[in-house]
């Protein structure tokens, strides 16, 4: 959609991609691209902004760290001192260049070299030596309060030891799941017939962000600490060891906090290189996964002089290890069709372990990539994983060819519906199935998207349910032939459905002992009755006694009731969620919230012209055009009409009795308020006709400041914008500006 030659369009596209992947990485959705691919996107974005500085707005992801997520159920807490990220080095030359920047002459500076732990960053606040809070990084400024879960981590002390305990300290570190514990957990899951977790990092992330601390407690999470945030020594007076980075680790260890056993202090590029090589060679021998090494200037005085860029310290750099490679055989190349209709070839391989997990398939993106890689079906291929989730076929091992290998050709028709595949526009590398309306594969993808957390968040509407509703096994006909009928489903539609059980990795049907595809009936509960005396026997006992069931009665399963209940609940969800569910290109939660807040009803969104849409903050010309195009398609409009007829709420629920006391005013709220959540502040402002902005500028009318407010409060003072406390804000809401001032 975006024109690769138009820098603004490409910029918008990249920002969106980087934000989406960041949200996945820091949230609890599994990443869909490798760290390497992510790094490439971020690098392109930085390069583009360097070339076109006018594109680098303060809220560009290049200027921020991590991801801010609302609505997670955890309270948001502002860090006293920002949590920074690290700049990356991918080669020794990058390290040398960094070294030249930090020392007057390369080799003059003492450097600390340590493992880069692949976990999640955490900030632990101790007041007078007592642990008061554990907070995730979030967007670097504000994170989520996960204290209850942090308290379940055995190696985190509740009370600091020693006599140099500060008044207040934020200790920064990495929470991880030890590799051994991860493997044990997965072995247990497999035994119980459940899907294993992808990798230790994701498992640790999911565990730390559990709503129920008992679940966190059941996972043996651990922590390594490696930095200090805010620090007030108070009466104890400063510990002189904190003048160096390696000394900080002694201080942390003295307080009883875990520090890495693999920290080395080195001088000169030779010694640094040696330390990097040692860590790389021993990466799998450590208790946790590492994805690189971190180099830090040891002298804290020099650290202070070097300072920070907007997102990372200049005195540290992360050296990322090159990806690991293994060999396996490429059995076949299949083609999958996703919700946007893109036909993606993927390699099916003999299972192989790479970077700690078993891999059976890897995307090949499109036919050009298959050609460029030069792989033949039957080849031995080089497979790599950049230390994380997404495997990549690098190319064939030509020397291992036997002559039996075969060239692969891209099918001309959609493997799901048989429609001829086509380029969307001339010169596209990707082929798509143009039959968006009824192609079962696309429909399945869209229905699954409707249920996803960022859309209508319908608990049971995941991959299997979406497949059951759109592609049931013969002879049943799909209850949905497009998403219009989703909210009209009945028990009668659901109960008969059976689906083929597929391998979650390859997508291929699983077979039973007789070689037939295994089936599941997700909406059935089968009650069998047996002759008197045989009711209490086990199935095996009955089999050996040759006893058969008298008859069976099919009831709707609990799953069927839950789905219908959840669909009913979904009808009253916020307008922005309905908008996300419509599967418009580029229209994710951020843009949808902005559009819904501004226009307030589906009717007004449908009527809005591209100019009106593009003028909304958070929506640009590309998203505006995409929304317009979507509504031009008749069967799209039918979906909206059918959902509205089924009772789906198509307008923001605004309290019309509220006076529009804030008409024309732009208000920024920062810090935590007693009577409002982050979302309810926005809601309160918008419902009274005001605009809730995220950053303070000269156009801001008021800044509402709560507890632990950070830089925004300072910015308000700098610009002379009136600052309100919570009480004044409430008066402003009720009576308008004169009452607040
Ligand atoms: S120091 C101000 N040291 O890597 C410097 N970070 O990619 C703060 N990480 O956000 C970071 N191991 O979550 C530091 N030994 C280590 C680390 C480490 C892992 C993480 C940390 C950081 C991320 C940047």
Coordinates of N, CA and C in Angstrom, one line a residue, residues 288-447:
X288 N 20.9 -18.7 31.9 CA 19.8 -18.0 31.1 C 20.2 -17.8 29.7
X289 N 19.3 -17.5 28.8 CA 19.6 -17.2 27.5 C 20.3 -15.8 27.4
X290 N 21.2 -15.7 26.5 CA 21.8 -14.3 26.3 C 21.7 -14.1 24.8
X291 N 21.5 -12.8 24.4 CA 21.5 -12.5 23.0 C 22.6 -11.6 22.6
X292 N 23.5 -11.4 23.5 CA 24.7 -10.6 23.1 C 25.5 -10.3 24.4
X293 N 26.3 -9.3 24.3 CA 27.1 -8.8 25.4 C 26.8 -7.3 25.6
X294 N 27.0 -6.8 26.8 CA 26.9 -5.4 27.0 C 28.2 -4.8 27.4
X295 N 28.7 -3.8 26.8 CA 29.9 -3.1 27.1 C 29.5 -1.8 27.8
X296 N 30.2 -1.5 28.9 CA 29.9 -0.2 29.6 C 31.2 0.4 30.1
X297 N 31.2 1.7 29.9 CA 32.4 2.5 30.5 C 32.4 2.3 32.0
X298 N 33.5 1.9 32.5 CA 33.6 1.6 34.0 C 33.5 2.8 34.9
X299 N 34.2 3.9 34.4 CA 34.3 5.1 35.3 C 32.9 5.9 35.3
X300 N 32.3 6.0 36.4 CA 31.0 6.6 36.4 C 31.0 8.1 36.2
X301 N 32.2 8.7 36.5 CA 32.4 10.1 36.2 C 32.4 10.3 34.7
X302 N 33.1 9.4 34.0 CA 33.1 9.5 32.5 C 31.7 9.2 32.0
X303 N 31.0 8.3 32.6 CA 29.6 8.0 32.2 C 28.8 9.2 32.2
X304 N 28.9 10.0 33.4 CA 28.2 11.2 33.5 C 28.5 12.2 32.4
X305 N 29.8 12.3 32.1 CA 30.2 13.3 31.0 C 29.6 12.9 29.7
X306 N 29.5 11.6 29.4 CA 29.0 11.1 28.1 C 27.5 11.3 28.0
X307 N 26.9 11.0 29.1 CA 25.4 11.2 29.2 C 24.6 10.3 28.3
X308 N 23.4 10.7 27.9 CA 22.4 9.9 27.2 C 22.0 10.6 25.9
X309 N 21.6 9.7 24.9 CA 20.8 10.3 23.8 C 19.3 10.2 24.3
X310 N 18.4 10.4 23.4 CA 17.0 10.4 23.9 C 16.5 9.0 24.4
X311 N 17.2 7.9 23.9 CA 16.8 6.6 24.3 C 17.8 5.7 25.0
X312 N 19.1 6.1 24.9 CA 20.1 5.1 25.4 C 21.3 5.9 25.9
X313 N 22.1 5.3 26.8 CA 23.3 5.9 27.3 C 24.4 5.9 26.2
X314 N 25.2 6.9 26.2 CA 26.3 6.9 25.2 C 27.4 6.1 25.8
X315 N 27.4 5.8 27.1 CA 28.5 5.1 27.7 C 28.4 3.6 27.7
X316 N 27.3 3.1 27.0 CA 27.2 1.6 26.9 C 26.7 1.3 25.5
X317 N 27.0 0.0 25.2 CA 26.5 -0.5 23.9 C 26.3 -2.0 24.0
X318 N 25.2 -2.4 23.2 CA 24.9 -3.9 23.2 C 25.6 -4.5 22.0
X319 N 26.4 -5.5 22.1 CA 26.9 -6.2 21.0 C 26.1 -7.4 20.8
X320 N 25.3 -7.5 19.6 CA 24.4 -8.6 19.4 C 25.2 -9.7 18.7
X321 N 25.0 -10.9 19.2 CA 25.7 -12.1 18.5 C 25.1 -12.3 17.2
X322 N 25.9 -12.8 16.2 CA 25.4 -13.2 14.9 C 24.5 -14.4 15.1
X323 N 23.5 -14.6 14.2 CA 22.6 -15.7 14.4 C 23.3 -17.1 14.3
X324 N 22.7 -18.1 14.9 CA 23.2 -19.4 14.9 C 22.6 -20.2 13.7
X325 N 23.4 -21.1 13.2 CA 23.0 -21.9 12.0 C 23.1 -23.4 12.2
X326 N 22.1 -24.1 11.6 CA 22.1 -25.6 11.6 C 21.7 -26.0 10.2
X327 N 21.9 -27.3 9.9 CA 21.5 -27.9 8.7 C 20.3 -28.8 8.9
X328 N 19.4 -28.8 7.9 CA 18.3 -29.8 7.9 C 17.8 -30.0 6.5
X329 N 16.8 -30.9 6.3 CA 16.3 -31.2 4.9 C 15.0 -30.5 4.6
X330 N 14.9 -29.9 3.5 CA 13.7 -29.2 3.1 C 12.8 -30.2 2.4
X331 N 11.8 -30.6 3.1 CA 10.9 -31.7 2.6 C 10.0 -31.2 1.5
X332 N 9.4 -30.0 1.7 CA 8.4 -29.5 0.8 C 8.3 -28.0 0.9
X333 N 7.8 -27.3 -0.1 CA 7.4 -25.9 0.0 C 5.9 -25.8 -0.2
X334 N 5.2 -25.4 0.9 CA 3.8 -25.2 0.8 C 3.4 -23.7 0.7
X335 N 2.1 -23.4 0.4 CA 1.7 -22.0 0.4 C 0.6 -21.8 1.3
X336 N 0.8 -20.8 2.2 CA -0.3 -20.5 3.1 C -0.9 -19.2 2.7
X337 N -2.2 -19.0 3.0 CA -2.9 -17.7 2.7 C -3.4 -17.1 4.0
X338 N -3.1 -15.9 4.3 CA -3.4 -15.3 5.5 C -4.6 -14.3 5.4
X339 N -4.9 -13.6 6.4 CA -6.1 -12.8 6.4 C -6.1 -11.7 5.4
X340 N -5.0 -11.2 4.9 CA -4.9 -10.2 3.9 C -4.9 -10.8 2.5
X341 N -4.9 -12.1 2.4 CA -4.9 -12.8 1.1 C -3.5 -13.0 0.6
X342 N -2.5 -12.6 1.3 CA -1.2 -12.8 0.8 C -0.8 -14.3 0.8
X343 N -0.3 -14.7 -0.4 CA 0.1 -16.2 -0.5 C 1.5 -16.3 -0.1
X344 N 1.8 -17.0 0.9 CA 3.2 -17.0 1.4 C 3.7 -18.4 1.4
X345 N 4.8 -18.7 0.5 CA 5.4 -20.0 0.5 C 6.2 -20.2 1.8
X346 N 6.1 -21.4 2.4 CA 6.9 -21.7 3.5 C 7.5 -23.1 3.4
X347 N 8.7 -23.2 3.9 CA 9.5 -24.5 3.8 C 9.0 -25.4 4.9
X348 N 8.7 -26.7 4.6 CA 8.5 -27.7 5.6 C 9.7 -28.5 5.7
X349 N 10.3 -28.6 6.9 CA 11.6 -29.2 7.1 C 11.6 -30.4 8.0
X350 N 12.6 -31.2 7.9 CA 12.8 -32.2 9.0 C 13.1 -31.5 10.3
X351 N 12.4 -31.9 11.4 CA 12.5 -31.1 12.6 C 14.0 -31.1 13.0
X352 N 14.4 -29.9 13.5 CA 15.8 -29.7 13.9 C 15.8 -28.7 15.1
X353 N 16.7 -28.9 16.0 CA 16.8 -27.9 17.1 C 17.8 -26.8 16.7
X354 N 17.3 -25.6 16.9 CA 18.2 -24.5 16.6 C 17.9 -23.4 17.7
X355 N 19.0 -22.9 18.3 CA 18.9 -21.9 19.4 C 17.9 -22.3 20.4
X356 N 17.9 -23.6 20.8 CA 17.1 -24.1 21.9 C 15.6 -24.5 21.6
X357 N 15.1 -24.4 20.4 CA 13.8 -24.9 20.1 C 13.7 -25.7 18.8
X358 N 12.7 -26.5 18.7 CA 12.5 -27.4 17.5 C 11.8 -26.6 16.4
X359 N 12.4 -26.7 15.2 CA 11.9 -25.9 14.1 C 11.5 -26.9 13.0
X360 N 10.3 -26.7 12.5 CA 9.8 -27.6 11.4 C 9.4 -26.8 10.1
X361 N 9.2 -25.5 10.3 CA 8.9 -24.7 9.1 C 9.4 -23.3 9.2
X362 N 9.6 -22.7 8.1 CA 10.1 -21.3 8.0 C 9.5 -20.6 6.8
X363 N 9.2 -19.4 7.0 CA 8.6 -18.7 5.9 C 9.6 -18.4 4.8
X364 N 9.1 -18.4 3.6 CA 10.0 -18.1 2.4 C 9.5 -16.8 1.8
X365 N 8.6 -16.2 2.4 CA 8.1 -14.8 2.0 C 7.3 -14.8 0.7
X366 N 8.0 -15.0 -0.4 CA 7.4 -15.0 -1.7 C 8.2 -15.7 -2.8
X367 N 7.7 -15.8 -4.0 CA 8.5 -16.6 -5.0 C 9.8 -16.0 -5.3
X368 N 10.0 -14.7 -5.3 CA 11.3 -14.1 -5.5 C 12.3 -14.5 -4.5
X369 N 11.9 -14.6 -3.3 CA 12.8 -15.0 -2.2 C 13.2 -16.4 -2.4
X370 N 12.2 -17.3 -2.8 CA 12.6 -18.7 -3.0 C 13.6 -18.8 -4.1
X371 N 13.4 -18.0 -5.2 CA 14.4 -18.0 -6.3 C 15.7 -17.5 -5.9
X372 N 15.7 -16.3 -5.1 CA 16.9 -15.7 -4.7 C 17.7 -16.6 -3.8
X373 N 17.1 -17.4 -2.9 CA 17.8 -18.2 -2.0 C 18.3 -19.5 -2.8
X374 N 17.7 -19.8 -3.9 CA 18.2 -20.9 -4.8 C 17.9 -22.3 -4.1
X375 N 16.9 -22.4 -3.3 CA 16.6 -23.7 -2.7 C 15.7 -24.6 -3.6
X376 N 16.0 -25.9 -3.6 CA 15.2 -26.9 -4.3 C 14.6 -27.8 -3.3
X377 N 13.4 -28.3 -3.6 CA 12.7 -29.3 -2.7 C 13.6 -30.5 -2.6
X378 N 13.9 -30.9 -1.3 CA 14.8 -32.1 -1.1 C 16.2 -31.6 -0.7
X379 N 16.5 -30.3 -0.9 CA 17.8 -29.8 -0.5 C 18.1 -30.0 1.0
X380 N 19.4 -30.1 1.3 CA 19.9 -29.8 2.7 C 20.0 -28.3 2.7
X381 N 19.4 -27.7 3.7 CA 19.4 -26.2 3.8 C 20.1 -25.8 5.1
X382 N 20.6 -24.5 5.0 CA 21.1 -23.9 6.2 C 20.0 -23.1 6.9
X383 N 19.8 -23.4 8.1 CA 18.7 -22.7 8.8 C 19.3 -21.9 10.0
X384 N 18.7 -20.7 10.2 CA 19.3 -20.0 11.3 C 18.1 -19.3 12.1
X385 N 18.5 -19.0 13.3 CA 17.5 -18.2 14.2 C 18.3 -17.2 14.9
X386 N 17.9 -16.0 14.8 CA 18.7 -14.9 15.4 C 18.5 -14.9 16.9
X387 N 18.7 -16.1 17.5 CA 18.6 -16.2 19.0 C 17.2 -16.1 19.5
X388 N 16.2 -16.1 18.6 CA 14.8 -16.0 19.1 C 13.8 -16.8 18.4
X389 N 12.7 -16.2 18.0 CA 11.6 -17.0 17.6 C 11.5 -17.4 16.2
X390 N 11.8 -16.5 15.3 CA 11.5 -16.8 13.9 C 12.7 -17.4 13.1
X391 N 12.5 -18.6 12.6 CA 13.6 -19.2 11.9 C 13.7 -18.8 10.4
X392 N 14.8 -18.9 9.9 CA 15.0 -18.4 8.5 C 15.9 -19.4 7.7
X393 N 15.4 -19.8 6.5 CA 16.2 -20.6 5.6 C 17.2 -19.7 4.9
X394 N 18.5 -20.0 5.1 CA 19.5 -19.1 4.6 C 19.8 -19.5 3.1
X395 N 19.9 -20.8 2.8 CA 20.2 -21.2 1.5 C 20.5 -22.7 1.5
X396 N 20.7 -23.2 0.2 CA 21.0 -24.7 0.1 C 22.5 -25.0 0.4
X397 N 22.7 -26.2 0.9 CA 24.1 -26.7 0.9 C 24.3 -27.4 -0.4
X398 N 24.8 -26.7 -1.4 CA 24.9 -27.2 -2.7 C 25.7 -28.5 -2.8
X399 N 26.8 -28.6 -2.0 CA 27.7 -29.7 -2.0 C 26.9 -31.0 -1.6
X400 N 25.8 -30.9 -0.9 CA 25.1 -32.1 -0.4 C 24.0 -32.6 -1.4
X401 N 23.9 -31.9 -2.6 CA 22.9 -32.3 -3.5 C 23.1 -33.7 -4.1
X402 N 22.0 -34.4 -4.4 CA 22.1 -35.8 -4.9 C 21.7 -35.9 -6.4
X403 N 21.0 -34.8 -6.8 CA 20.5 -34.8 -8.2 C 19.0 -35.1 -8.1
X404 N 18.5 -35.5 -7.0 CA 17.0 -35.9 -6.8 C 16.2 -34.6 -6.5
X405 N 16.9 -33.5 -6.2 CA 16.1 -32.3 -5.7 C 15.3 -31.8 -6.9
X406 N 14.2 -31.1 -6.5 CA 13.3 -30.6 -7.6 C 13.0 -29.1 -7.4
X407 N 13.0 -28.5 -8.5 CA 12.7 -27.0 -8.5 C 11.2 -26.8 -8.1
X408 N 10.9 -25.8 -7.4 CA 9.6 -25.5 -6.9 C 9.0 -24.4 -7.7
X409 N 7.7 -24.6 -8.1 CA 7.0 -23.5 -8.8 C 5.9 -23.0 -8.0
X410 N 5.7 -21.7 -7.9 CA 4.6 -21.0 -7.2 C 3.3 -21.5 -7.9
X411 N 2.3 -21.9 -7.1 CA 1.1 -22.3 -7.7 C 0.4 -21.1 -8.3
X412 N -0.4 -21.3 -9.3 CA -1.1 -20.1 -9.9 C -2.4 -19.8 -9.2
X413 N -2.9 -20.8 -8.5 CA -4.2 -20.6 -7.9 C -4.1 -20.6 -6.4
X414 N -5.1 -20.0 -5.7 CA -5.1 -20.0 -4.3 C -5.3 -21.4 -3.7
X415 N -4.5 -21.8 -2.8 CA -4.6 -23.2 -2.3 C -5.9 -23.4 -1.5
X416 N -6.5 -22.3 -1.1 CA -7.7 -22.4 -0.2 C -8.9 -22.3 -1.0
X417 N -9.0 -21.4 -2.0 CA -10.3 -21.3 -2.7 C -10.2 -21.5 -4.2
X418 N -9.0 -21.7 -4.8 CA -8.8 -21.9 -6.2 C -8.9 -20.7 -7.1
X419 N -9.1 -19.5 -6.5 CA -9.1 -18.3 -7.4 C -7.6 -18.1 -7.9
X420 N -7.5 -17.7 -9.1 CA -6.1 -17.4 -9.6 C -5.4 -16.3 -8.8
X421 N -4.2 -16.5 -8.3 CA -3.5 -15.6 -7.5 C -3.0 -14.4 -8.4
X422 N -2.9 -13.2 -7.9 CA -2.5 -12.1 -8.7 C -1.7 -11.1 -7.9
X423 N -1.0 -10.2 -8.6 CA -0.3 -9.1 -8.0 C -1.4 -8.1 -7.6
X424 N -1.2 -7.4 -6.5 CA -2.2 -6.4 -6.1 C -2.0 -5.2 -7.0
X425 N -0.8 -4.8 -7.2 CA -0.5 -3.8 -8.2 C 0.8 -4.2 -8.9
X426 N 0.9 -3.6 -10.1 CA 2.0 -4.1 -11.0 C 3.4 -4.0 -10.2
X427 N 4.2 -5.0 -10.4 CA 5.5 -5.0 -9.8 C 5.6 -5.5 -8.4
X428 N 4.4 -5.8 -7.8 CA 4.4 -6.4 -6.4 C 5.2 -7.7 -6.4
X429 N 5.9 -7.9 -5.3 CA 6.6 -9.2 -5.2 C 5.6 -10.3 -4.7
X430 N 4.7 -9.8 -3.9 CA 3.8 -10.8 -3.3 C 2.6 -11.0 -4.2
X431 N 2.1 -12.3 -4.2 CA 0.9 -12.6 -4.9 C -0.2 -12.7 -3.8
X432 N -1.4 -12.3 -4.3 CA -2.5 -12.4 -3.3 C -3.7 -13.1 -3.9
X433 N -4.5 -13.6 -3.1 CA -5.8 -14.2 -3.5 C -6.7 -13.1 -3.5
X434 N -7.3 -12.7 -4.7 CA -8.1 -11.5 -4.8 C -9.5 -11.8 -4.2
X435 N -9.8 -13.0 -3.9 CA -11.2 -13.3 -3.5 C -11.4 -13.1 -2.0
X436 N -11.2 -11.8 -1.6 CA -11.2 -11.5 -0.2 C -12.6 -11.9 0.5
X437 N -13.6 -11.7 -0.3 CA -15.0 -11.9 0.3 C -15.2 -13.4 0.8
X438 N -14.9 -14.3 0.0 CA -15.3 -15.7 0.4 C -14.2 -16.7 0.5
X439 N -12.9 -16.3 0.2 CA -11.8 -17.3 0.4 C -11.8 -17.7 1.8
X440 N -11.9 -19.0 2.1 CA -12.0 -19.5 3.5 C -10.8 -19.2 4.3
X441 N -9.6 -19.2 3.7 CA -8.4 -19.0 4.4 C -8.4 -17.5 4.9
X442 N -8.8 -16.6 4.0 CA -8.8 -15.2 4.4 C -9.8 -14.9 5.5
X443 N -11.0 -15.6 5.3 CA -12.1 -15.4 6.2 C -11.7 -15.9 7.6
X444 N -11.1 -17.1 7.6 CA -10.6 -17.6 8.9 C -9.7 -16.6 9.6
X445 N -8.7 -16.1 8.8 CA -7.8 -15.1 9.4 C -8.5 -13.9 9.9
X446 N -9.5 -13.4 9.2 CA -10.2 -12.2 9.7 C -11.1 -12.5 10.9
X447 N -11.7 -13.7 10.9 CA -12.5 -14.0 12.1 C -11.6 -14.2 13.3

